[in-house]
Structure formats: structure tokens, C-alpha cells
XYZ file of N, CA and C in Angstrom:
627
model
N 17.382 4.472 7.255
C 17.289 3.640 6.053
C 16.282 4.264 5.088
N 16.701 4.460 3.824
C 15.793 5.019 2.839
C 15.142 3.911 2.012
N 14.383 4.318 0.984
C 13.638 3.345 0.181
C 14.570 2.362 -0.528
N 15.628 2.881 -1.165
C 16.539 2.015 -1.925
C 17.215 0.991 -1.018
N 17.666 1.446 0.153
C 18.324 0.532 1.087
C 17.348 -0.526 1.598
N 16.107 -0.093 1.883
C 15.088 -1.030 2.370
C 14.813 -2.115 1.332
N 14.590 -1.704 0.070
C 14.266 -2.675 -0.973
C 15.452 -3.593 -1.273
N 16.681 -3.032 -1.231
C 17.862 -3.868 -1.462
C 18.023 -4.904 -0.354
N 17.782 -4.472 0.888
C 17.863 -5.388 2.032
C 16.799 -6.472 1.925
N 15.590 -6.062 1.544
C 14.494 -7.023 1.404
C 14.794 -8.033 0.297
N 15.312 -7.558 -0.837
C 15.639 -8.461 -1.942
C 16.710 -9.475 -1.531
N 17.686 -9.014 -0.730
C 18.739 -9.925 -0.281
C 18.170 -11.057 0.567
N 17.180 -10.739 1.418
C 16.588 -11.765 2.275
C 15.596 -12.642 1.518
N 15.159 -12.185 0.329
C 14.233 -12.977 -0.483
C 14.961 -13.790 -1.546
N 16.290 -13.882 -1.459
C 17.076 -14.514 -2.522
C 16.758 -15.999 -2.692
N 16.136 -16.631 -1.689
C 15.787 -18.051 -1.819
C 14.576 -18.259 -2.721
N 13.874 -17.181 -3.071
C 12.704 -17.282 -3.940
C 13.101 -17.025 -5.388
N 12.328 -17.534 -6.352
C 12.585 -17.234 -7.766
C 12.445 -15.737 -8.038
N 13.119 -15.226 -9.075
C 13.058 -13.789 -9.383
C 11.641 -13.278 -9.584
N 10.755 -14.118 -10.164
C 9.383 -13.660 -10.402
C 8.681 -13.314 -9.094
N 8.833 -14.166 -8.093
C 8.184 -13.911 -6.806
C 8.844 -12.744 -6.086
N 10.170 -12.641 -6.208
C 10.858 -11.501 -5.600
C 10.327 -10.193 -6.172
N 10.218 -10.131 -7.504
C 9.757 -8.902 -8.152
C 8.326 -8.567 -7.763
N 7.482 -9.593 -7.630
C 6.082 -9.349 -7.251
C 5.991 -8.734 -5.857
N 6.757 -9.285 -4.916
C 6.746 -8.749 -3.553
C 7.321 -7.343 -3.512
N 8.410 -7.120 -4.246
C 9.033 -5.795 -4.245
C 8.118 -4.752 -4.882
N 7.341 -5.153 -5.892
C 6.388 -4.222 -6.502
C 5.328 -3.789 -5.496
N 4.897 -4.720 -4.648
C 3.919 -4.372 -3.617
C 4.478 -3.313 -2.674
N 5.734 -3.490 -2.252
C 6.325 -2.525 -1.326
C 6.638 -1.199 -2.017
N 6.989 -1.239 -3.304
C 7.188 0.008 -4.034
C 5.879 0.791 -4.137
N 4.766 0.055 -4.309
C 3.457 0.721 -4.332
C 3.158 1.357 -2.981
N 3.529 0.673 -1.895
C 3.321 1.229 -0.555
C 4.128 2.510 -0.389
N 5.366 2.512 -0.862
C 6.190 3.721 -0.792
C 5.572 4.847 -1.618
N 5.049 4.506 -2.802
C 4.470 5.529 -3.673
C 3.285 6.213 -3.004
N 2.386 5.428 -2.397
C 1.240 6.013 -1.709
C 1.689 6.842 -0.515
N 2.671 6.335 0.218
C 3.147 7.069 1.380
C 3.770 8.396 1.015
N 4.583 8.423 -0.048
C 5.223 9.669 -0.478
C 4.191 10.662 -0.993
N 3.174 10.172 -1.690
C 2.107 11.055 -2.155
C 1.323 11.648 -0.991
N 1.325 10.946 0.141
C 0.597 11.429 1.319
C 1.440 12.373 2.172
N 2.663 12.667 1.739
C 3.484 13.640 2.443
C 4.448 13.062 3.455
N 4.541 11.734 3.537
C 5.477 11.131 4.480
C 6.842 10.945 3.832
N 7.879 10.889 4.659
C 9.229 10.679 4.156
C 9.505 9.186 3.997
N 10.574 8.864 3.260
C 10.937 7.458 3.083
C 11.284 6.811 4.417
N 11.950 7.576 5.297
C 12.326 7.026 6.603
C 11.095 6.687 7.442
N 10.064 7.538 7.384
C 8.837 7.268 8.133
C 8.140 6.010 7.604
N 8.146 5.844 6.290
C 7.506 4.664 5.700
C 8.265 3.400 6.080
N 9.606 3.490 6.101
C 10.422 2.335 6.486
C 10.126 1.928 7.922
N 10.021 2.928 8.820
C 9.707 2.624 10.217
C 8.337 1.972 10.340
N 7.394 2.413 9.515
C 6.040 1.840 9.559
C 6.030 0.391 9.071
N 6.831 0.099 8.037
C 6.854 -1.257 7.480
C 7.559 -2.246 8.393
N 8.652 -1.816 9.030
C 9.359 -2.701 9.947
C 10.639 -3.262 9.351
N 11.162 -4.279 9.996
C 12.440 -4.882 9.621
C 12.289 -5.700 8.334
N 13.104 -5.422 7.299
C 13.006 -6.194 6.049
C 13.224 -7.690 6.255
N 14.105 -8.051 7.188
C 14.358 -9.474 7.436
C 13.102 -10.170 7.946
N 12.365 -9.522 8.859
C 11.126 -10.110 9.380
C 10.062 -10.190 8.291
N 9.980 -9.137 7.457
C 8.999 -9.150 6.372
C 9.302 -10.273 5.381
N 10.590 -10.466 5.076
C 10.962 -11.542 4.156
C 10.649 -12.905 4.754
N 10.895 -13.060 6.055
C 10.612 -14.334 6.728
C 9.128 -14.664 6.648
N 8.266 -13.657 6.865
C 6.827 -13.880 6.778
C 6.421 -14.248 5.351
N 7.082 -13.610 4.373
C 6.702 -13.835 2.975
C 7.023 -15.245 2.501
N 8.097 -15.844 3.046
C 8.508 -17.167 2.559
C 8.053 -18.302 3.463
N 7.298 -17.983 4.516
C 6.852 -19.025 5.446
C 6.051 -20.116 4.740
N 5.134 -19.709 3.854
C 4.262 -20.683 3.194
C 4.700 -20.993 1.770
N 5.926 -20.631 1.437
C 6.439 -20.897 0.105
C 7.521 -21.963 0.158
N 7.842 -22.486 -1.009
C 8.925 -23.467 -1.089
C 10.245 -22.779 -0.810
N 11.051 -23.349 0.078
C 12.379 -22.829 0.383
C 13.383 -23.955 0.213
N 14.360 -23.839 -0.682
C 15.342 -24.908 -0.864
C 16.131 -25.151 0.400
N 16.603 -26.391 0.576
C 17.395 -26.713 1.750
C 18.745 -26.016 1.714
N 19.283 -25.785 0.525
C 20.537 -25.073 0.384
C 20.281 -23.780 -0.361
N 21.182 -22.793 -0.144
C 21.004 -21.500 -0.801
C 21.081 -21.662 -2.318
N 20.189 -21.014 -3.035
C 20.107 -21.155 -4.480
C 20.362 -19.808 -5.125
N 21.152 -19.777 -6.195
C 21.367 -18.566 -6.979
C 20.605 -18.726 -8.290
N 19.745 -17.779 -8.583
C 18.881 -17.866 -9.762
C 19.526 -17.061 -10.888
N 19.697 -17.693 -12.033
C 20.324 -17.030 -13.166
C 19.313 -16.951 -14.301
N 18.776 -15.737 -14.521
C 17.857 -15.516 -15.627
C 16.710 -16.482 -15.618
N 16.410 -17.058 -16.787
C 15.317 -18.026 -16.873
C 15.783 -19.446 -16.741
N 17.109 -19.661 -16.488
C 17.607 -21.029 -16.391
C 17.110 -21.690 -15.137
N 16.936 -23.001 -15.198
C 16.475 -23.732 -14.039
C 17.621 -23.908 -13.067
N 17.362 -23.893 -11.765
C 18.418 -24.047 -10.783
C 18.961 -25.466 -10.780
N 20.260 -25.566 -10.459
C 20.867 -26.894 -10.357
C 20.394 -27.564 -9.090
N 20.028 -28.838 -9.205
C 19.516 -29.560 -8.043
C 20.657 -29.899 -7.104
N 20.391 -29.829 -5.799
C 21.386 -30.194 -4.807
C 21.626 -31.695 -4.876
N 22.856 -32.156 -4.496
C 23.141 -33.601 -4.546
C 22.124 -34.391 -3.738
N 21.537 -35.411 -4.357
C 20.572 -36.255 -3.659
C 19.175 -35.688 -3.621
N 18.984 -34.466 -4.166
C 17.655 -33.850 -4.114
C 16.800 -34.400 -5.243
N 15.494 -34.517 -4.981
C 14.569 -35.024 -5.994
C 14.313 -33.952 -7.030
N 14.267 -34.346 -8.295
C 14.013 -33.399 -9.370
C 12.511 -33.273 -9.548
N 11.955 -32.043 -9.543
C 10.510 -31.873 -9.692
C 10.020 -32.438 -11.012
N 8.900 -33.131 -11.015
C 8.405 -33.760 -12.234
C 7.970 -32.778 -13.285
N 7.658 -31.542 -12.912
C 7.152 -30.575 -13.881
C 8.252 -30.024 -14.749
N 9.515 -30.147 -14.339
C 10.622 -29.626 -15.117
C 10.857 -28.155 -14.882
N 10.105 -27.495 -14.033
C 10.275 -26.077 -13.735
C 10.652 -25.892 -12.299
N 10.419 -24.730 -11.772
C 10.688 -24.460 -10.378
C 9.723 -25.258 -9.520
N 10.154 -25.716 -8.344
C 9.257 -26.509 -7.500
C 8.012 -25.752 -7.113
N 8.116 -24.438 -6.935
C 6.948 -23.688 -6.495
C 6.015 -23.346 -7.651
N 6.419 -23.754 -8.891
C 5.570 -23.428 -10.022
C 4.580 -24.538 -10.334
N 4.652 -25.650 -9.592
C 3.731 -26.749 -9.831
C 2.312 -26.288 -9.564
N 1.426 -26.555 -10.496
C 0.032 -26.180 -10.306
C -0.283 -24.768 -10.747
N 0.717 -24.024 -11.304
C 0.458 -22.666 -11.756
C 0.045 -22.705 -13.221
N -1.040 -22.055 -13.533
C -1.524 -22.013 -14.898
C -1.395 -20.595 -15.426
N -0.912 -20.467 -16.666
C -0.752 -19.159 -17.280
C -1.884 -18.929 -18.273
N -2.424 -17.724 -18.281
C -3.549 -17.422 -19.161
C -3.093 -17.332 -20.609
N -4.016 -17.597 -21.493
C -3.763 -17.405 -22.917
C -3.842 -15.919 -23.244
N -3.419 -15.560 -24.458
C -3.447 -14.154 -24.871
C -4.877 -13.617 -24.874
N -5.816 -14.426 -25.358
C -7.215 -13.986 -25.386
C -7.739 -13.742 -23.977
N -7.429 -14.674 -23.061
C -7.884 -14.504 -21.677
C -7.268 -13.261 -21.048
N -6.005 -12.986 -21.362
C -5.347 -11.799 -20.815
C -6.029 -10.530 -21.307
N -6.362 -10.500 -22.600
C -7.052 -9.331 -23.151
C -8.393 -9.131 -22.463
N -9.130 -10.216 -22.257
C -10.425 -10.112 -21.597
C -10.274 -9.627 -20.156
N -9.212 -10.082 -19.481
C -8.973 -9.638 -18.104
C -8.680 -8.146 -18.073
N -7.844 -7.672 -19.010
C -7.524 -6.245 -19.052
C -8.767 -5.408 -19.339
N -9.611 -5.898 -20.227
C -10.857 -5.177 -20.513
C -11.741 -5.136 -19.265
N -11.823 -6.292 -18.582
C -12.616 -6.324 -17.351
C -12.080 -5.376 -16.297
N -10.747 -5.353 -16.131
C -10.145 -4.428 -15.164
C -10.416 -2.979 -15.540
N -10.403 -2.690 -16.844
C -10.669 -1.325 -17.294
C -12.051 -0.863 -16.846
N -13.063 -1.701 -17.062
C -14.423 -1.306 -16.694
C -14.605 -1.277 -15.171
N -13.935 -2.205 -14.471
C -14.005 -2.164 -13.006
C -13.392 -0.878 -12.477
N -12.246 -0.488 -13.061
C -11.575 0.728 -12.604
C -12.361 1.986 -12.944
N -13.157 1.922 -14.016
C -14.008 3.071 -14.339
C -14.964 3.394 -13.192
N -15.337 2.364 -12.437
C -16.239 2.563 -11.298
C -15.458 2.709 -10.001
N -14.464 1.848 -9.802
C -13.762 1.803 -8.513
C -12.888 3.023 -8.278
N -12.173 3.483 -9.308
C -11.258 4.619 -9.115
C -12.012 5.897 -8.736
N -13.107 6.271 -9.439
C -13.860 7.443 -8.979
C -14.401 7.284 -7.555
N -14.797 6.055 -7.190
C -15.263 5.833 -5.819
C -14.140 6.079 -4.818
N -12.946 5.555 -5.116
C -11.807 5.787 -4.224
C -11.489 7.275 -4.120
N -11.531 7.967 -5.256
C -11.248 9.407 -5.237
C -12.291 10.167 -4.428
N -13.553 9.750 -4.533
C -14.603 10.420 -3.756
C -14.416 10.167 -2.263
N -13.991 8.954 -1.896
C -13.714 8.667 -0.485
C -12.537 9.497 0.018
N -11.505 9.633 -0.830
C -10.381 10.487 -0.443
C -10.827 11.939 -0.286
N -11.770 12.381 -1.133
C -12.291 13.745 -1.008
C -13.002 13.934 0.329
N -13.706 12.893 0.787
C -14.360 12.966 2.099
C -13.322 13.095 3.206
N -12.227 12.324 3.097
C -11.162 12.412 4.104
C -10.569 13.813 4.128
N -10.334 14.387 2.942
C -9.786 15.749 2.870
C -10.762 16.752 3.469
N -12.059 16.571 3.215
C -13.055 17.490 3.783
C -13.081 17.401 5.303
N -12.899 16.186 5.853
C -12.796 16.045 7.305
C -11.602 16.828 7.836
N -10.468 16.714 7.133
C -9.258 17.407 7.580
C -9.440 18.921 7.535
N -10.060 19.418 6.456
C -10.290 20.863 6.337
C -11.257 21.340 7.420
N -12.309 20.573 7.680
C -13.273 20.945 8.720
C -12.623 20.949 10.097
N -11.749 19.971 10.344
C -11.047 19.925 11.627
C -10.164 21.149 11.807
N -9.442 21.520 10.742
C -8.579 22.701 10.818
C -9.403 23.966 11.035
N -10.541 24.067 10.343
C -11.393 25.247 10.500
C -11.947 25.341 11.917
N -12.342 24.199 12.500
C -12.869 24.222 13.862
C -11.826 24.647 14.876
N -10.603 24.130 14.735
C -9.551 24.473 15.691
C -9.118 25.926 15.540
N -9.169 26.444 14.318
C -8.751 27.833 14.072
C -9.879 28.836 14.277
N -11.073 28.358 14.643
C -12.209 29.281 14.797
C -11.965 30.379 15.834
N -11.290 30.116 16.979
C -11.009 31.227 17.905
C -10.141 32.312 17.273
N -9.193 31.909 16.433
C -8.352 32.895 15.754
C -9.183 33.754 14.809
N -10.097 33.128 14.088
C -10.976 33.876 13.190
C -11.883 34.815 13.971
N -12.319 34.348 15.142
C -13.160 35.199 15.987
C -12.372 36.400 16.491
N -11.096 36.182 16.830
C -10.255 37.296 17.266
C -10.044 38.312 16.157
N -9.873 37.832 14.928
C -9.723 38.756 13.805
C -10.994 39.566 13.580
N -12.133 38.902 13.763
C -13.406 39.630 13.634
C -13.530 40.721 14.697
N -13.061 40.415 15.914
C -13.116 41.409 16.987
C -12.207 42.599 16.668
N -11.023 42.313 16.138
C -10.109 43.401 15.779
C -10.672 44.248 14.644
N -11.426 43.636 13.774
C -11.966 44.353 12.617
C -13.188 45.197 12.984
N -14.098 44.602 13.769
C -15.348 45.299 14.093
C -15.324 45.958 15.469
N -14.435 45.533 16.342
C -14.374 46.120 17.680
C -15.441 45.605 18.623
N -16.243 44.670 18.179
C -17.293 44.113 19.031
C -17.554 42.676 18.580
N -18.115 41.894 19.509
C -18.368 40.494 19.196
C -19.525 39.983 20.046
N -20.347 39.134 19.478
C -21.464 38.553 20.214
C -20.967 37.418 21.108
N -21.539 37.350 22.316
C -21.140 36.278 23.236
C -21.489 34.900 22.672
N -22.578 34.847 21.922
C -22.976 33.565 21.335
C -21.887 33.024 20.412
N -21.197 33.924 19.726
C -20.122 33.490 18.836
C -18.954 32.906 19.623
N -18.729 33.417 20.828
C -17.648 32.881 21.665
C -17.942 31.429 22.033
N -19.184 31.176 22.478
C -19.561 29.805 22.834
C -19.538 28.889 21.603
N -19.985 29.445 20.480
C -19.960 28.648 19.249
C -18.526 28.307 18.853
N -17.614 29.258 19.060
C -16.211 29.018 18.730
C -15.623 27.909 19.595
N -15.980 27.892 20.881
C -15.508 26.826 21.777
C -16.038 25.469 21.314
N -17.310 25.460 20.909
C -17.900 24.208 20.414
C -17.203 23.742 19.137
N -16.852 24.691 18.268
C -16.155 24.333 17.032
C -14.777 23.740 17.307
N -14.107 24.246 18.352
C -12.799 23.695 18.709
C -12.944 22.226 19.120
N -13.948 21.950 19.967
C -14.187 20.564 20.373
C -14.519 19.677 19.190
N -15.353 20.207 18.281
C -15.707 19.439 17.088
C -14.481 19.201 16.208
N -13.621 20.217 16.128
C -12.405 20.072 15.333
C -11.492 18.991 15.878
N -11.382 18.909 17.209
C -10.549 17.867 17.823
C -11.112 16.480 17.511
N -12.433 16.345 17.604
C -13.054 15.056 17.266
C -12.822 14.695 15.798
N -12.899 15.708 14.931
C -12.694 15.441 13.508
C -11.252 15.051 13.202
N -10.307 15.544 14.012
C -8.910 15.134 13.827
C -8.778 13.630 14.047
N -9.435 13.140 15.109
C -9.386 11.698 15.391
C -10.036 10.912 14.251
N -11.206 11.390 13.800
C -11.903 10.714 12.703
C -11.043 10.725 11.438
N -10.423 11.877 11.156
C -9.591 12.003 9.958
C -8.415 11.041 10.005
N -7.820 10.891 11.182
C -6.652 10.004 11.318
C -7.021 8.560 10.958
N -8.132 8.079 11.521
C -8.537 6.702 11.235
C -9.033 6.552 9.793
N -9.726 7.578 9.297
C -10.209 7.517 7.914
C -9.039 7.506 6.935
N -8.005 8.282 7.239
C -6.823 8.318 6.373
C -6.133 6.956 6.339
N -5.935 6.359 7.515
C -5.281 5.047 7.568
C -6.106 3.990 6.825
N -7.428 4.040 7.027
C -8.288 3.074 6.352
C -8.257 3.227 4.839
N -8.300 4.470 4.355
C -8.281 4.698 2.920
C -6.927 4.349 2.319
N -5.849 4.615 3.064
C -4.518 4.253 2.568
C -4.410 2.737 2.412
N -4.888 2.007 3.427
C -4.862 0.539 3.351
C -5.715 0.045 2.187
N -6.915 0.628 2.032
C -7.821 0.194 0.968
C -7.222 0.468 -0.407
N -6.606 1.638 -0.579
C -6.024 1.994 -1.877
C -4.872 1.065 -2.238
N -3.999 0.781 -1.256
C -2.864 -0.110 -1.515
C -3.356 -1.524 -1.821
N -4.356 -1.987 -1.052
C -4.899 -3.328 -1.285
C -5.527 -3.429 -2.676
N -6.225 -2.380 -3.093
C -6.846 -2.399 -4.421
C -5.792 -2.390 -5.519
N -4.720 -1.611 -5.326
C -3.639 -1.585 -6.311
C -2.966 -2.954 -6.411
N -2.710 -3.584 -5.259
C -2.090 -4.915 -5.272
C -2.989 -5.931 -5.968
N -4.297 -5.817 -5.738
C -5.234 -6.735 -6.385
C -5.181 -6.565 -7.900
N -5.123 -5.323 -8.369
C -5.013 -5.071 -9.805
C -3.744 -5.679 -10.378
N -2.636 -5.526 -9.640
C -1.355 -6.065 -10.117
C -1.409 -7.585 -10.203
N -1.977 -8.223 -9.159
C -2.058 -9.683 -9.158
C -2.925 -10.202 -10.304
N -4.068 -9.542 -10.531
C -4.958 -9.980 -11.608
C -4.298 -9.760 -12.970
N -3.607 -8.619 -13.124
C -2.994 -8.308 -14.414
C -1.836 -9.241 -14.736
N -1.129 -9.733 -13.706
C 0.010 -10.624 -13.950
C -0.438 -11.938 -14.570
N -1.613 -12.414 -14.173
C -2.194 -13.561 -14.858
C -1.799 -14.924 -14.373
N -1.159 -15.042 -13.188
C -0.828 -16.364 -12.645
C -1.911 -16.782 -11.684
N -2.498 -17.948 -11.906
C -3.577 -18.451 -11.064
C -3.188 -19.820 -10.540
N -3.383 -20.009 -9.233
C -3.095 -21.321 -8.650
C -4.193 -22.303 -9.026
N -3.817 -23.449 -9.477
C -4.807 -24.465 -9.843
C -5.401 -25.056 -8.599
């Protein structure tokens, strides 16, 4: 299953939700795919990591309003009420009760605030990613140190015994750094995706009362 098939399957299972909520959830997963592809993983690997779209959709709608009968949403029109169903007093979608939309001025202020926050947060994230990359490079250098030592022997025809022991120590250090790099990479990937989702939620401007 590739990215398009995964998102189409997920959207089909989210059909009981209004289009706005469907799009918000799908944007989160598209961001996850974007980070994963930038990290060198394939779409199939990302799909396996995310899991079954049906299960993900079930988790997403557990705490949301779900109509008793299947509902088809058409543009901005309100859904037709099922026979005998109570009509929401707000006149909108049942799950929109208590949602407040920001004014234009408040939205501008939020965007300005996000801009200044990102001026600090984005360089910090990039510096953390640089640390992860440095761990990976150090791990590779430690594991390849015996090869470099062999090249030195071929070039000079002689080698100090101390360098042999140091090379063995570097291999062990490289293996440890591989483990550290793996966990650091996963942590930074989670943090980056969470920060991106937070930016999207704040920028959308819907706040629960």
C-alpha cells in the first residue's frame, strides 16, 4: 500500500466525520509522510509504521460525534437529519457546538506570534537534527576505523600497536553510537511532527470553548 492508497482508505473510514475534521486528520498524516520521505524511508515503510487505516480511523472518531446512520456530507450544506433525530440547537454540525472562530485581528496576531516562535524553535530543531547527524557520522567513523587503519598500513607499511587497540575501542564506541542515533532519530522525528501539527492546529484557529 502506498501513500495515496493509505490516505484514500483512511478518508473512506473517516466519512462519518465532517469534511473539516477529515481534512485536518489527513493533513497530519500527510505531514508524517513528508517527514518520513525526507528521512529516506519509502511510502510502504511509512504505511507499515502507521498501521491499519481502519484502526487509526476508529481511534480518531472514538471521542467525536458519530451519527447513528451513515451521513454523506455535501460541501458546506448541513446534513439532513435522520427520521426522529433531534435537531441541534446551534443550527450547525453537532460536533461544532462550543467551537469559537477567531476574528481576523486575532488570526493576524496568532500568525505574528507563530512567526516569532518559529524564529526560535526552528533553528533549535535544526540544531538538534545536526546533533543526530553528527552522532550518525561518528558512529560510521568508529565502525570504519579498522578499514582506515588497514589503509594506513598499506600506505606506510607499518603500524603502531596502540592504534590497533584504539581502533577496536572506536568500533565499540561506534556500535554504541548507532544505538544512541537510532533513539535520537526517532525522538527528533516525533518532536518535529508534533511541532508541525501544533503549528497547523494553532494556525487553523478553531478553539474549543
